[in-house]
């Protein structure tokens, strides 16, 4: 109904003499149409299906077709599978749906269209219920993937029939894989071959994470993904090559418009190259823009860069609406948008400069600066870290990789299949340029980067509003006024934020899976973080960067006044090193001077940043602003035994009681029965309003006697959904619930927030897992 009304308004506006009315109606119509078309994708359907209903803790056999090009990385591989049959207990049933299959280690030589069979446990992706977390279920739902599975290696996958469903894209995938294998076999150095494969065939995932991070910190990670720059360079090279060939012959030189013909003949080559590289949004956008320019050239029409960019975006989103939510598409679109807006007026001003070298240098510097600045807000919003170092490093890396390695490598691609014995010689020039680039990147990666966690949804709105105003408003003074007013308004909103100290004590148990982390915001606004979660086993990923830092940013925490480590187990201390390195920290509190292997990195960072450390033991009392008191109950400071000589490190956990007015809460970390008995024998004040249950609800903690002494009116447990330890234990849960004590669990309730003014208190669970 709304669309029909807007369409009528647009038709009526066509008869008006004012262009402004027609433009306004056009914008409203297409904006509303876009919202209606994208509504299903804003909240993609993840309703129960036969595939999701089959998810359980028991393994079953899955048969289906490979539906995507496998993404291979040093940490493993992944591919999507269109499931056809499920086999379990000697029974087979036909199902419809798609899933994501992860291969933990090793390479994968499967192709799109292969029919495969494998045995796995199907699991439904879920949210932790953590502020600021990446919405992985939505990410999969946008790809129509409903469940995930995992196998150890390709040896666990049976290839029933290769090429069971032939397609053009399968042929392109096969060609890309053979090209990648040829590059890797010719260049044994993994860093060199992975970067060159990324430049030539778009195989980004194989680049080692450390090297990829270095390119990001240096501000030139854009050069690794095939985008408009690569497409433009290769298209120009192909066009000039065809032009040179056509001018060698008399007939085409005399009877054809060889320049137009050369550009036209380059287009099919770029289409083939698009599919070889995987048809990434940034590459597709560039090829569509190239095609639009070719059409305009043959129709003898001028091509407006901005309209061409919008046309490419329209086609991509119309063909595949989830493309709009792809971060590579967004950043590619925004960077080119900024360049299109800034470069034309700059070129007019540079026309007076006679020296071509100076003029070109200024243009390159401006393009680099604009691309970095225009994507700064979106990058900080998404990744919380950005780099402006590319303004300088682009001058070195773009000639080496963008012009040198790309062209040198592209020229060799057609010959890699014919003379494989000489591939190392053919790729030698490109490989040397990549190696030189990697050396420069190692130095440039040491330059400082921008880390900021305060970009909000409102900031993104103002940013897009600013871009629209400077692009579409023709009046010079109005455009300049809005261009200044919008950023100032956004900054003023940041400066006008109310004081975070509201006179109340806020305690937040973060839902961090099978780990533990609690945030306290004291009445004066100062903050205390008790533990930082972590992975139980080394995964090569930083828990603090992936989970804790985004959660703190979402909660408005930019400084940690008191950083507390209860003990050195990785699921409690794993995320603290990142926070200590990149966030302002006032003081570090811990129960022991012992430095285990787990805490070595953290201790080193604390020493480097000269963060004072305070060792706590039973009997210590700390008083904070606003009347909050902390009393340490365990471990005992006079226990001469080492951690290894006690039952375990859990019994040496830092246990303390926070009190504020008539409210109190007992933090027990991973303390078990032995530590509880010592606290009972020590005649400490244990009675508390709220109990943070020890050791994730283990059956070896929270004894009946200890619970009777504490007499909590509410209990909190931090545990991961479906964890392999079976926590919290049924014995502990039954013990708590049998006394009528309300129990809040992060595996079930997500992040738990408790607020008290010292008299009244309340508990809320605003971040429910899976948005329940």
XYZ file of C-alpha atoms in Angstrom, residues 304-754:
451
model
C 29.226 9.345 -14.403
C 31.415 7.545 -11.798
C 28.893 7.883 -8.966
C 25.976 6.620 -11.059
C 28.131 3.740 -12.260
C 28.980 2.832 -8.673
C 25.316 2.971 -7.644
C 24.364 0.842 -10.651
C 26.885 -1.817 -9.637
C 25.586 -1.788 -6.061
C 21.988 -2.070 -7.300
C 22.799 -5.124 -9.448
C 24.717 -6.893 -6.695
C 22.033 -6.349 -4.065
C 19.209 -7.205 -6.473
C 20.878 -10.499 -7.415
C 21.860 -11.371 -3.845
C 20.365 -9.140 -1.105
C 22.651 -10.461 1.704
C 25.544 -8.832 -0.177
C 24.509 -5.603 1.531
C 25.644 -7.078 4.870
C 29.029 -8.240 3.537
C 31.735 -6.095 5.142
C 34.043 -6.356 2.102
C 31.252 -5.008 -0.110
C 30.550 -2.180 2.329
C 34.169 -1.073 2.658
C 34.849 -1.373 -1.072
C 31.740 0.651 -1.876
C 32.486 3.330 0.728
C 36.146 3.791 -0.190
C 35.329 4.256 -3.873
C 32.414 6.517 -2.956
C 34.768 8.780 -1.034
C 37.314 8.846 -3.853
C 34.624 9.743 -6.403
C 33.423 12.630 -4.243
C 36.846 14.103 -3.472
C 38.988 13.443 -6.548
C 37.142 15.449 -9.288
C 37.256 18.822 -7.482
C 40.858 18.103 -6.495
C 41.833 17.453 -10.126
C 40.444 20.850 -11.095
C 42.656 22.532 -8.517
C 45.694 20.472 -9.557
C 45.284 21.393 -13.216
C 47.330 24.537 -12.598
C 50.381 22.486 -11.525
C 52.662 22.026 -14.498
C 54.852 19.267 -13.067
C 53.158 15.924 -13.814
C 55.178 14.114 -11.150
C 54.063 16.435 -8.363
C 50.477 16.326 -9.605
C 50.447 12.514 -9.686
C 52.031 12.265 -6.234
C 49.388 14.541 -4.732
C 46.632 12.540 -6.421
C 47.965 9.231 -5.106
C 48.368 10.635 -1.591
C 44.846 12.053 -1.685
C 43.318 8.777 -2.892
C 45.127 6.873 -0.143
C 44.121 9.398 2.524
C 40.477 9.552 1.408
C 40.110 5.760 1.220
C 41.593 5.410 4.714
C 39.529 8.209 6.268
C 36.192 7.352 4.666
C 36.401 3.762 5.939
C 37.763 4.705 9.371
C 34.390 4.940 11.137
C 32.945 1.709 9.624
C 36.181 -0.210 10.332
C 36.263 0.944 13.955
C 32.565 0.134 14.274
C 33.101 -3.418 13.002
C 36.631 -4.388 14.059
C 37.353 -1.847 16.862
C 40.834 -1.295 15.397
C 41.894 0.701 12.338
C 45.076 1.987 10.768
C 45.924 5.201 8.951
C 49.421 3.920 8.233
C 48.299 3.099 4.701
C 48.586 6.786 3.804
C 52.362 6.243 3.895
C 52.764 2.534 3.183
C 50.586 2.657 0.058
C 53.393 4.572 -1.674
C 55.639 1.531 -1.216
C 53.274 -1.424 -1.342
C 50.954 -0.386 -4.189
C 53.780 -0.165 -6.783
C 55.315 -3.419 -5.547
C 52.144 -5.510 -5.353
C 49.431 -3.568 -7.176
C 51.425 -2.880 -10.309
C 54.463 -5.144 -10.110
C 53.411 -8.463 -8.581
C 49.878 -8.441 -10.000
C 50.972 -7.811 -13.584
C 54.059 -10.028 -13.391
C 52.028 -12.864 -11.902
C 48.999 -12.419 -14.165
C 51.156 -12.690 -17.291
C 52.403 -16.101 -16.154
C 48.993 -17.647 -15.331
C 48.284 -18.965 -18.861
C 51.660 -20.735 -18.964
C 51.638 -22.459 -15.567
C 49.950 -25.586 -16.943
C 52.214 -26.056 -19.959
C 55.721 -25.892 -18.505
C 55.411 -26.701 -14.801
C 59.151 -27.427 -14.536
C 59.846 -23.746 -15.182
C 57.038 -22.282 -13.073
C 59.482 -21.171 -10.381
C 61.330 -19.146 -13.027
C 58.116 -17.675 -14.434
C 56.923 -16.639 -10.993
C 60.346 -15.462 -9.791
C 59.807 -11.724 -10.513
C 56.397 -11.662 -8.807
C 57.693 -13.736 -5.887
C 60.606 -11.382 -5.274
C 58.283 -8.383 -5.245
C 56.021 -10.137 -2.730
C 59.001 -11.008 -0.512
C 60.186 -7.402 -0.576
C 56.668 -6.265 0.264
C 56.492 -8.692 3.211
C 59.774 -7.335 4.578
C 58.482 -3.768 4.374
C 55.216 -4.807 6.006
C 57.070 -6.356 8.959
C 58.608 -2.951 9.674
C 55.485 -0.908 8.988
C 53.353 -3.187 11.167
C 55.195 -1.789 14.193
C 53.632 1.620 13.590
C 50.805 2.543 16.015
C 47.191 1.786 15.137
C 43.901 3.249 16.307
C 41.944 1.195 18.833
C 38.586 2.635 19.778
C 35.524 0.846 21.099
C 33.132 3.773 21.328
C 31.671 3.901 17.787
C 27.897 3.522 18.110
C 24.979 2.924 15.769
C 24.287 6.653 15.999
C 27.805 7.419 14.779
C 27.242 5.213 11.740
C 23.986 7.045 11.017
C 25.702 10.429 11.168
C 28.550 9.128 9.010
C 26.196 7.947 6.249
C 24.189 11.161 6.544
C 27.411 13.158 6.127
C 28.393 11.156 3.028
C 24.951 11.674 1.473
C 24.992 15.411 2.163
C 28.422 16.060 0.649
C 27.504 13.896 -2.350
C 23.956 14.808 -3.296
C 23.508 18.419 -2.127
C 24.486 20.717 -4.981
C 24.332 24.049 -3.166
C 27.905 24.796 -2.149
C 27.209 26.718 1.056
C 24.495 24.338 2.220
C 26.784 21.384 1.571
C 29.630 23.028 3.493
C 27.354 23.942 6.416
C 25.976 20.427 6.774
C 29.444 18.965 6.245
C 30.604 20.811 9.355
C 27.404 20.601 11.417
C 26.898 16.822 11.210
C 30.345 15.815 12.606
C 30.046 18.486 15.306
C 26.628 17.140 16.316
C 28.004 13.585 16.530
C 30.939 14.765 18.650
C 28.691 16.792 20.937
C 26.531 13.730 21.620
C 29.645 11.828 22.665
C 30.768 14.665 24.933
C 27.283 15.066 26.428
C 27.048 11.488 27.669
C 25.922 11.378 31.314
C 28.336 10.498 34.066
C 28.539 6.708 34.354
C 28.701 6.949 38.143
C 25.054 6.829 39.230
C 25.545 6.026 42.915
C 24.652 2.374 42.440
C 26.716 -0.817 42.287
C 26.427 -2.662 38.972
C 27.610 -6.281 38.773
C 27.592 -8.009 35.390
C 28.391 -11.673 34.915
C 29.424 -11.897 31.276
C 28.280 -14.923 29.332
C 31.639 -16.146 28.027
C 30.951 -19.838 27.516
C 32.820 -22.360 29.663
C 34.849 -19.595 31.294
C 34.273 -16.760 33.732
C 34.410 -12.975 33.788
C 32.546 -10.452 35.944
C 32.430 -6.684 35.607
C 31.746 -4.380 38.549
C 30.905 -0.720 38.054
C 31.265 1.019 41.397
C 28.968 3.864 42.547
C 31.502 6.523 41.483
C 31.799 5.056 37.984
C 35.141 3.278 38.450
C 35.337 -0.279 37.155
C 36.648 -3.621 38.344
C 37.001 -6.675 36.094
C 37.211 -10.013 37.877
C 38.836 -12.515 35.488
C 38.796 -12.310 31.705
C 37.542 -15.661 30.483
C 39.626 -17.663 28.046
C 39.896 -20.842 26.015
C 40.496 -24.100 27.844
C 42.976 -25.118 25.135
C 45.251 -23.095 22.871
C 43.336 -22.141 19.726
C 45.676 -19.495 18.347
C 42.971 -16.868 18.893
C 42.835 -14.103 21.481
C 39.826 -14.472 23.770
C 40.135 -10.932 25.087
C 40.084 -9.449 21.609
C 37.214 -11.610 20.335
C 34.865 -11.500 23.334
C 35.817 -9.434 26.376
C 36.912 -6.179 24.703
C 33.772 -5.915 22.485
C 31.573 -6.691 25.503
C 33.232 -3.990 27.593
C 32.898 -1.540 24.701
C 29.195 -2.315 24.373
C 28.805 -1.684 28.093
C 30.614 1.652 27.790
C 33.813 0.626 29.577
C 36.944 2.325 28.263
C 39.122 1.933 31.369
C 39.621 -0.777 33.985
C 40.524 0.704 37.341
C 40.977 -2.652 39.089
C 41.944 -5.736 37.103
C 41.519 -8.880 39.221
C 42.848 -12.359 38.497
C 41.467 -14.996 40.846
C 43.852 -17.742 39.665
C 45.938 -18.762 36.692
C 43.649 -21.196 34.903
C 43.261 -20.336 31.188
C 39.459 -20.103 31.329
C 39.800 -17.245 33.851
C 43.001 -15.453 32.872
C 43.061 -16.018 29.107
C 41.520 -12.685 28.076
C 43.351 -10.445 30.537
C 46.604 -10.032 28.562
C 44.852 -8.295 25.672
C 42.991 -5.967 28.031
C 46.153 -5.118 29.961
C 47.962 -4.341 26.715
C 45.381 -2.112 25.051
C 43.142 -0.643 27.776
C 44.115 1.773 30.570
C 44.468 -0.257 33.780
C 44.808 1.321 37.200
C 45.875 -1.605 39.395
C 46.257 -5.381 39.150
C 45.012 -7.558 42.029
C 45.855 -11.256 42.417
C 46.294 -13.871 45.166
C 49.866 -15.031 44.464
C 53.204 -13.927 43.087
C 53.629 -17.265 41.352
C 53.796 -16.930 37.582
C 52.552 -19.966 35.707
C 53.070 -20.401 31.977
C 49.508 -19.210 31.458
C 50.150 -15.861 33.113
C 53.653 -15.122 31.792
C 52.399 -12.890 28.977
C 50.126 -10.988 31.338
C 52.906 -10.467 33.907
C 55.236 -9.217 31.165
C 52.659 -6.679 29.925
C 52.000 -5.455 33.455
C 55.729 -4.882 33.940
C 56.136 -3.119 30.580
C 53.228 -0.755 31.265
C 54.278 -0.288 34.899
C 50.868 -1.249 36.215
C 51.082 -1.648 40.000
C 50.340 -5.118 41.370
C 48.809 -5.870 44.775
C 48.951 -9.353 46.294
C 45.852 -10.236 48.302
C 45.334 -12.877 50.963
C 42.734 -13.813 53.538
C 42.011 -11.000 55.982
C 42.816 -8.130 53.619
C 40.239 -5.379 53.336
C 39.924 -2.780 50.590
C 37.624 0.229 50.636
C 36.566 1.894 47.403
C 34.857 5.181 46.624
C 31.141 5.248 47.318
C 31.331 3.003 50.382
C 32.019 -0.331 48.632
C 34.171 -2.702 50.688
C 36.042 -5.833 49.619
C 37.073 -8.460 52.176
C 39.409 -11.267 51.090
C 38.441 -14.682 52.500
C 40.879 -16.986 50.697
C 43.636 -18.028 50.119
C 45.497 -17.836 53.383
C 48.668 -15.782 53.208
C 50.558 -18.019 55.678
C 50.058 -21.271 53.729
C 53.627 -22.271 52.873
C 52.582 -25.080 50.570
C 52.836 -24.457 46.839
C 49.824 -24.552 44.598
C 50.842 -27.942 43.270
C 50.964 -29.404 46.787
C 47.398 -28.437 47.559
C 44.497 -30.336 46.027
C 44.799 -28.040 43.043
C 45.161 -24.474 41.940
C 41.391 -24.047 42.255
C 41.711 -24.212 46.055
C 44.094 -21.243 45.930
C 41.555 -19.117 44.046
C 40.973 -15.589 45.261
C 37.671 -15.575 47.175
C 36.275 -12.264 48.380
C 33.084 -10.639 49.601
C 31.847 -7.316 48.233
C 29.529 -5.281 50.446
C 27.649 -2.074 49.713
C 25.173 -0.869 52.292
C 22.934 -3.788 53.187
C 23.821 -5.646 50.009
C 26.685 -8.150 49.727
C 27.943 -10.680 47.195
C 30.382 -13.550 47.602
C 32.794 -14.222 44.718
C 34.154 -17.769 44.984
C 36.025 -18.175 41.666
C 36.886 -21.909 41.321
C 37.173 -22.652 45.042
C 36.121 -26.137 46.102
C 35.300 -28.007 49.299
C 38.763 -27.571 50.883
C 38.772 -23.786 50.496
C 35.167 -23.634 51.715
C 36.034 -25.565 54.886
C 38.918 -23.196 55.617
C 36.646 -20.187 55.246
C 34.054 -21.741 57.539
C 36.748 -22.545 60.097
C 38.143 -19.021 59.832
C 34.901 -17.604 61.171
C 34.624 -15.047 58.382
C 31.396 -13.251 57.639
C 30.065 -15.424 54.819
C 26.386 -14.504 54.811
C 25.734 -12.708 51.512
C 22.802 -11.479 49.487
C 24.100 -13.119 46.306
C 26.462 -16.057 45.785
C 28.633 -16.489 42.730
C 28.692 -20.298 42.787
C 32.182 -21.798 42.804
C 33.864 -23.666 39.945
C 31.053 -23.228 37.394
C 28.679 -25.239 39.579
C 30.943 -28.268 39.989
C 29.846 -31.060 42.300
C 33.118 -30.543 44.172
C 32.162 -27.056 45.306
C 29.254 -25.393 47.176
C 28.883 -27.856 50.014
C 25.661 -28.051 51.971
C 27.347 -26.547 55.049
C 28.865 -23.712 53.031
C 25.525 -22.856 51.437
C 23.856 -22.785 54.848
C 26.488 -20.317 56.089
C 26.155 -18.031 53.071
C 22.329 -18.072 53.000
C 22.126 -16.362 49.593
C 18.915 -14.945 48.218
C 20.138 -15.498 44.655
C 22.903 -17.520 43.014
C 24.852 -17.046 39.767
C 26.686 -19.704 37.742
C 28.972 -19.130 34.752
C 29.005 -22.110 32.406
C 28.927 -22.883 28.706
C 25.945 -24.455 26.978
C 26.470 -28.141 26.262
C 29.978 -28.160 27.757
C 31.822 -31.477 27.891
C 32.239 -31.302 31.682
C 28.526 -31.548 32.389
C 28.557 -28.281 34.343
C 26.752 -27.125 36.296
C 26.324 -30.477 38.007
C 22.844 -31.739 38.815
C 23.879 -32.133 42.468
C 24.767 -28.439 42.838
C 21.727 -27.211 40.937
C 19.386 -29.408 42.972
C 20.993 -28.270 46.224
C 20.457 -24.601 45.373
C 16.958 -24.956 43.955
C 15.816 -27.202 46.818
C 16.263 -24.200 49.103
C 14.150 -22.003 46.858
C 17.123 -19.842 45.848
C 16.650 -18.210 42.411
C 19.421 -19.484 40.140
C 20.793 -17.543 37.142
C 23.016 -19.376 34.664
C 24.873 -17.885 31.728
C 24.356 -21.020 29.625
C 20.607 -20.577 29.970
C 20.100 -16.865 30.692
C 23.072 -15.233 28.948
C 24.748 -12.240 30.559
C 23.345 -11.530 34.031
C 23.158 -7.930 35.277
C 22.650 -7.075 38.937
